[in-house]
Amino acid sequence: MEGQQKFRHIYIEKRVMDHPRTREILAHFPESRVILIDHYKAVFNRRGQSAALQHQSQNLILAAAKDTNVYPGAPVCQDFGNAHFYYTSCTMNCLYDCEYCYLKGMYPSGNLVIFVELEKIFAEVEALLSQFPVYLCISYDTDLLAMEDIAHYCTAWSEFAAQHENLTIEIRTKCGRTDLWDHLPRCERVIFAYTISPEPVILAYEHGTAKLDNRLEAAAEGIAHGFPVRLCFDPMIYVPGWEEIYHDMLVQTVKIVPLSRVRDFSVGSFRISESYLKNLRRQEPDSAVVQYPFTLDRGYYHYSQSLTERMERTLVEELGRMVPEAAVFRWEEPNE
Ligand code: SF4
């Protein structure tokens, strides 16, 4: 795990107290105080919590799988041309603390929840796979690579994908670890998708995440080890001087990552659902990135049409000049 995370309290649902994964996770935190609970919601859904404040000293909750754990992909997410696009939340919340993260607008708590009954989630995916090929994002509501040392979920999912030919998985990350490549099982249908942001954006808004160079080095190492790697210039964040800042980021990317060996790229600017932004603004009253006067359009906030177009087109065109053969996916607003 990047940086040693300590959880002062670990809440455990009684029904998973003896689950092998519970025992394994607990072994990493011998100093944490363990509190048994009936249901994770008793802690996670408590009224009057501040997700932003709780991020400063996160507690951990270990819980049984929910009744439903696999969902159709949300319209704000890039589907990379896949017809059957799903995501799963085998954990809720993240060790990182990006200021613009929609999770603070979505969840009532900043505490980290790990659903330890991964096999039940696998069974749900298998039910879908019996009907059609599935493209599954497993690291949207968290950063699974950042917590690989405590939960080993990237390993477990990679092994699961290797056994299911019609399953493709995306693991989205801002993690900069390079040592994991020696341990993770390699599967050509498990894509490690690095969110690439300019260093000034990382410093200002992506608290706790890996620096740009570290992310790029991790991506380059992944490629060198034969893992499929995707680079996501998404979400692009508007900051004064964004043209130069994003140009510098691309120059740095070219220096470190062999772009011709990147599986594909995505480009998209910040967007968020109306209700999440409302909550997020309450959580982050002083944040420039969150308080920006976005445009509301059919339930989603984003930059104005002209700024969105300028930011995304500039990046797509520059990327196209650097890697003419690149497969670039640009997020497009769904039609009604
Ligand atoms: S890495 Fe992703 S999930 Fe984690 S805080 Fe940042 S935006 Fe949220």
Coordinates of C-alpha atoms and ligand atoms in Angstrom, one line a residue:
M1 CA 0.0 0.0 0.0
E2 CA 1.3 3.4 -0.9
G3 CA 2.0 5.2 2.4
Q4 CA 1.2 3.1 5.5
Q5 CA -2.5 3.5 6.2
K6 CA -3.7 2.8 9.7
F7 CA -7.3 2.5 10.6
R8 CA -8.0 3.4 14.1
H9 CA -11.3 1.5 14.1
I10 CA -12.2 -1.6 12.0
Y11 CA -15.9 -2.3 12.0
I12 CA -16.8 -5.9 11.1
E13 CA -20.2 -7.3 10.3
K14 CA -20.7 -10.3 12.7
R15 CA -21.6 -12.6 9.8
V16 CA -18.2 -12.2 8.1
M17 CA -16.1 -12.2 11.3
D18 CA -14.8 -15.7 10.5
H19 CA -14.5 -15.2 6.7
P20 CA -10.9 -16.0 5.6
R21 CA -10.6 -12.6 3.9
T22 CA -11.6 -10.8 7.0
R23 CA -8.9 -12.6 8.9
E24 CA -6.3 -11.9 6.2
I25 CA -7.2 -8.1 6.2
L26 CA -7.2 -7.9 9.9
A27 CA -3.7 -9.3 10.2
H28 CA -2.4 -6.2 8.5
F29 CA -3.7 -3.9 11.3
P30 CA -3.0 -5.5 14.7
E31 CA -3.2 -2.1 16.4
S32 CA -6.7 -1.2 15.2
R33 CA -9.6 -1.5 17.5
V34 CA -12.1 -4.0 16.2
I35 CA -15.8 -3.4 16.7
L36 CA -18.4 -5.9 15.7
I37 CA -21.6 -4.6 14.0
D38 CA -24.8 -6.1 12.6
H39 CA -24.7 -4.3 9.3
Y40 CA -22.3 -1.9 7.6
K41 CA -25.0 0.6 7.0
A42 CA -25.3 1.2 10.8
V43 CA -21.9 2.9 10.6
F44 CA -21.7 4.0 7.0
N45 CA -25.1 5.5 6.7
R46 CA -25.1 7.3 10.0
R47 CA -26.6 10.8 9.7
G48 CA -24.6 13.9 10.0
Q49 CA -21.2 12.5 8.9
S50 CA -18.7 14.5 6.9
A51 CA -17.2 12.4 4.1
A52 CA -14.5 15.1 3.6
L53 CA -13.5 15.2 7.3
Q54 CA -13.6 11.4 7.6
H55 CA -11.1 11.1 4.8
Q56 CA -8.5 12.7 7.1
S57 CA -8.7 9.7 9.4
Q58 CA -10.5 6.9 7.7
N59 CA -11.9 3.8 9.5
L60 CA -12.4 0.5 7.8
I61 CA -15.6 -1.5 7.5
L62 CA -15.6 -5.2 6.5
A63 CA -18.9 -6.4 5.2
A64 CA -20.8 -9.2 3.5
A65 CA -21.6 -8.8 -0.2
K66 CA -24.8 -6.9 -0.9
D67 CA -27.8 -8.5 -2.7
T68 CA -26.7 -6.8 -5.9
N69 CA -23.1 -5.8 -6.6
V70 CA -22.9 -5.5 -10.3
Y71 CA -24.6 -2.6 -12.1
P72 CA -24.9 -1.3 -15.7
G73 CA -22.3 1.4 -16.4
A74 CA -23.3 5.0 -15.7
P75 CA -23.8 7.4 -18.6
V76 CA -20.9 9.6 -17.4
C77 CA -18.5 6.7 -17.8
Q78 CA -16.6 5.9 -21.0
D79 CA -17.7 2.4 -22.3
F80 CA -14.8 2.1 -24.8
G81 CA -17.3 0.8 -27.4
N82 CA -18.4 -2.2 -25.4
A83 CA -22.0 -3.2 -25.7
H84 CA -22.4 -4.8 -22.3
F85 CA -20.7 -2.4 -20.0
Y86 CA -21.0 -3.0 -16.2
Y87 CA -19.3 -1.9 -13.0
T88 CA -19.0 -3.5 -9.6
S89 CA -18.3 -2.0 -6.2
C90 CA -16.5 -4.6 -4.3
T91 CA -15.2 -1.8 -2.1
M92 CA -16.7 1.6 -1.4
N93 CA -14.5 4.7 -1.0
C94 CA -10.9 5.2 -1.6
L95 CA -7.6 5.5 0.2
Y96 CA -6.9 8.6 -2.0
D97 CA -8.8 11.8 -1.5
C98 CA -9.3 13.7 -4.8
E99 CA -11.0 16.9 -4.1
Y100 CA -13.4 16.6 -7.1
C101 CA -14.2 12.9 -6.4
Y102 CA -17.9 12.2 -6.9
L103 CA -17.8 9.6 -4.1
K104 CA -18.0 12.5 -1.5
G105 CA -21.2 13.4 -3.2
M106 CA -22.5 9.9 -3.5
Y107 CA -21.8 8.3 -0.1
P108 CA -22.8 9.6 3.3
S109 CA -19.4 8.5 4.8
G110 CA -15.7 8.7 3.9
N111 CA -14.9 5.4 5.6
L112 CA -13.6 2.6 3.5
V113 CA -15.9 -0.5 3.0
I114 CA -14.5 -3.8 1.7
F115 CA -17.1 -6.4 0.8
V116 CA -15.2 -9.5 1.7
E117 CA -17.5 -12.1 -0.1
L118 CA -15.9 -11.6 -3.5
E119 CA -17.0 -15.0 -4.6
K120 CA -20.6 -13.9 -4.4
I121 CA -19.8 -11.0 -6.7
F122 CA -18.0 -13.4 -9.1
A123 CA -21.2 -15.5 -9.2
E124 CA -23.2 -12.4 -10.2
V125 CA -20.7 -11.7 -13.0
E126 CA -20.9 -15.4 -14.1
A127 CA -24.7 -15.1 -14.4
L128 CA -24.2 -12.2 -16.9
L129 CA -21.4 -14.0 -18.7
S130 CA -23.8 -16.9 -19.4
Q131 CA -25.8 -14.4 -21.5
F132 CA -23.2 -12.2 -23.2
P133 CA -19.6 -11.0 -23.1
V134 CA -19.1 -8.5 -20.3
Y135 CA -16.8 -5.5 -20.0
L136 CA -16.5 -4.8 -16.3
C137 CA -15.0 -1.8 -14.5
I138 CA -14.0 -2.9 -11.0
S139 CA -12.1 0.2 -9.7
Y140 CA -14.5 3.1 -10.3
D141 CA -15.7 3.7 -6.7
T142 CA -12.2 3.2 -5.3
D143 CA -8.6 2.6 -6.3
L144 CA -8.1 -1.2 -6.0
L145 CA -4.4 -1.1 -7.0
A146 CA -3.7 1.3 -4.2
M147 CA -5.1 -1.2 -1.7
E148 CA -3.7 -4.4 -3.3
D149 CA -1.6 -5.2 -0.2
I150 CA -4.5 -5.4 2.1
A151 CA -7.2 -6.9 0.0
H152 CA -5.5 -8.5 -3.1
Y153 CA -8.5 -7.8 -5.2
C154 CA -6.6 -7.0 -8.4
T155 CA -5.0 -10.5 -8.1
A156 CA -8.3 -12.2 -7.4
W157 CA -10.1 -10.5 -10.3
S158 CA -7.2 -11.1 -12.7
E159 CA -7.3 -14.8 -11.8
F160 CA -11.1 -14.8 -12.3
A161 CA -10.8 -13.1 -15.7
A162 CA -8.2 -15.6 -16.9
Q163 CA -10.8 -18.3 -16.3
H164 CA -13.6 -16.5 -18.2
E165 CA -12.8 -15.9 -21.8
N166 CA -15.7 -13.5 -22.5
L167 CA -14.9 -11.2 -19.6
T168 CA -12.8 -8.0 -20.0
I169 CA -11.9 -6.0 -16.9
E170 CA -10.7 -2.5 -16.4
I171 CA -8.8 -1.5 -13.3
R172 CA -8.7 2.3 -13.1
T173 CA -5.9 3.7 -10.9
K174 CA -3.8 6.7 -9.8
C175 CA -1.3 4.4 -8.1
G176 CA 2.4 4.7 -8.8
R177 CA 3.6 1.3 -7.6
T178 CA 5.9 -0.6 -9.9
D179 CA 6.7 -3.5 -7.6
L180 CA 3.2 -5.1 -8.1
W181 CA 4.0 -6.1 -11.7
D182 CA 6.2 -8.9 -10.5
H183 CA 3.3 -10.4 -8.5
L184 CA 0.1 -9.7 -10.4
P185 CA -1.2 -12.5 -12.6
R186 CA -1.1 -11.3 -16.2
C187 CA -4.2 -11.6 -18.4
E188 CA -4.7 -9.9 -21.8
R189 CA -8.3 -9.0 -20.9
V190 CA -7.4 -7.2 -17.6
I191 CA -6.6 -3.6 -18.6
F192 CA -4.7 -1.3 -16.1
A193 CA -6.1 2.1 -16.8
Y194 CA -3.9 5.0 -15.5
T195 CA -5.6 8.3 -15.0
I196 CA -3.0 10.8 -16.2
S197 CA -3.2 14.3 -14.8
P198 CA -0.8 17.3 -15.0
E199 CA 1.4 17.6 -12.0
P200 CA -0.1 21.0 -10.9
V201 CA -3.6 19.3 -10.9
I202 CA -2.3 16.4 -8.9
L203 CA -0.7 18.7 -6.4
A204 CA -3.8 20.9 -6.1
Y205 CA -6.6 18.4 -6.2
E206 CA -5.6 14.7 -6.2
H207 CA -4.5 14.4 -2.6
G208 CA -2.5 11.3 -1.7
T209 CA -2.3 10.0 -5.2
A210 CA 1.0 9.2 -7.1
K211 CA 2.9 12.0 -8.7
L212 CA 2.7 12.2 -12.5
D213 CA 6.2 10.7 -13.1
N214 CA 5.4 7.8 -10.8
R215 CA 2.1 7.1 -12.6
L216 CA 3.9 7.2 -15.9
E217 CA 6.7 5.0 -14.7
A218 CA 4.2 2.5 -13.3
A219 CA 2.4 2.5 -16.6
A220 CA 5.7 2.0 -18.6
E221 CA 6.7 -0.8 -16.3
G222 CA 3.4 -2.5 -16.7
I223 CA 3.8 -2.4 -20.5
A224 CA 7.4 -3.7 -20.1
H225 CA 6.0 -6.6 -18.1
G226 CA 3.4 -7.4 -20.8
F227 CA 0.3 -6.0 -19.1
P228 CA -2.4 -4.2 -21.2
V229 CA -2.2 -0.5 -20.2
R230 CA -4.6 2.2 -21.0
L231 CA -3.9 6.0 -20.4
C232 CA -6.9 8.1 -19.4
F233 CA -6.6 11.8 -19.8
D234 CA -9.9 12.0 -18.0
P235 CA -11.1 13.9 -16.1
M236 CA -9.4 17.0 -17.6
I237 CA -9.6 19.7 -15.0
Y238 CA -9.9 23.4 -16.0
V239 CA -7.1 25.4 -14.4
P240 CA -5.7 28.8 -15.5
G241 CA -3.1 28.1 -18.1
W242 CA -4.5 24.7 -18.9
E243 CA -3.2 24.7 -22.5
E244 CA 0.4 24.8 -21.3
I245 CA -0.1 22.6 -18.3
Y246 CA -1.7 19.8 -20.4
H247 CA 0.9 20.2 -23.1
D248 CA 3.7 19.7 -20.5
M249 CA 1.9 16.6 -19.3
L250 CA 1.8 15.1 -22.8
V251 CA 5.5 15.9 -23.3
Q252 CA 6.3 14.2 -20.0
T253 CA 4.1 11.2 -21.0
V254 CA 6.0 10.8 -24.3
K255 CA 9.3 10.8 -22.5
I256 CA 8.4 8.0 -20.1
V257 CA 5.8 5.8 -21.7
P258 CA 6.2 4.0 -25.1
L259 CA 3.0 5.3 -26.5
S260 CA 2.9 3.0 -29.5
R261 CA 2.5 0.1 -27.0
V262 CA -0.4 1.7 -25.0
R263 CA -3.5 -0.3 -25.7
D264 CA -5.7 2.8 -26.1
F265 CA -6.4 6.2 -24.7
S266 CA -9.4 8.1 -23.4
V267 CA -10.0 11.8 -23.2
G268 CA -12.8 13.5 -21.2
S269 CA -13.3 16.6 -19.2
F270 CA -14.8 16.7 -15.7
R271 CA -18.5 15.9 -15.5
I272 CA -20.7 14.8 -12.6
S273 CA -24.4 14.1 -11.9
E274 CA -26.4 17.0 -10.5
S275 CA -27.2 15.4 -7.2
Y276 CA -23.6 14.4 -6.5
L277 CA -22.3 17.9 -7.2
K278 CA -24.8 19.3 -4.9
N279 CA -23.6 17.1 -2.0
L280 CA -20.0 17.5 -3.0
R281 CA -20.2 21.3 -2.9
R282 CA -21.6 21.1 0.6
Q283 CA -18.6 18.9 1.6
E284 CA -16.0 21.1 -0.1
P285 CA -17.2 24.7 0.3
D286 CA -13.7 26.2 -0.4
S287 CA -12.7 24.1 -3.3
A288 CA -12.2 25.9 -6.6
V289 CA -12.5 22.7 -8.6
V290 CA -15.9 21.9 -7.1
Q291 CA -17.3 25.4 -6.9
Y292 CA -16.6 26.2 -10.5
P293 CA -19.8 27.5 -12.3
F294 CA -20.5 24.4 -14.3
T295 CA -23.2 24.1 -17.0
L296 CA -26.2 21.9 -16.1
D297 CA -27.4 19.7 -18.9
R298 CA -29.9 16.9 -18.6
G299 CA -29.0 16.1 -15.1
Y300 CA -25.2 16.4 -15.5
Y301 CA -22.9 19.3 -14.7
H302 CA -19.9 19.9 -17.0
Y303 CA -17.8 22.8 -18.3
S304 CA -19.5 25.0 -20.9
Q305 CA -19.8 23.4 -24.3
S306 CA -17.1 25.6 -25.8
L307 CA -14.6 25.1 -23.0
T308 CA -15.3 21.3 -23.1
E309 CA -14.7 21.3 -26.8
R310 CA -11.5 23.4 -26.6
M311 CA -10.0 21.4 -23.8
E312 CA -10.7 17.9 -25.2
R313 CA -10.0 18.8 -28.9
T314 CA -6.7 20.3 -28.0
L315 CA -5.6 17.2 -26.2
V316 CA -7.0 14.8 -28.8
E317 CA -5.2 16.7 -31.6
E318 CA -1.9 16.9 -29.8
L319 CA -2.1 13.2 -28.9
G320 CA -2.9 12.4 -32.5
R321 CA 0.2 14.2 -33.7
M322 CA 2.3 12.2 -31.2
V323 CA 0.8 8.8 -31.9
P324 CA -1.0 9.0 -35.3
E325 CA -2.2 5.3 -35.0
A326 CA -3.5 5.8 -31.4
A327 CA -7.0 4.5 -30.5
V328 CA -8.4 7.5 -28.7
F329 CA -11.9 7.3 -27.1
R330 CA -13.5 10.6 -26.3
W331 CA -16.4 10.6 -23.9
E332 CA -19.6 11.7 -25.6
E333 CA -22.7 12.8 -23.9
P334 CA -25.3 10.1 -24.4
N335 CA -28.4 11.0 -26.5
E336 CA -31.6 11.1 -24.5
Ligands
SF4_1 S1 -8.6 8.0 -7.1 FE1 -10.6 8.0 -8.0 S2 -12.0 7.0 -6.5 FE2 -10.1 7.6 -5.5 S3 -10.5 9.6 -4.5 FE3 -9.5 9.9 -6.6 S4 -11.2 10.1 -8.0 FE4 -12.0 9.2 -6.1

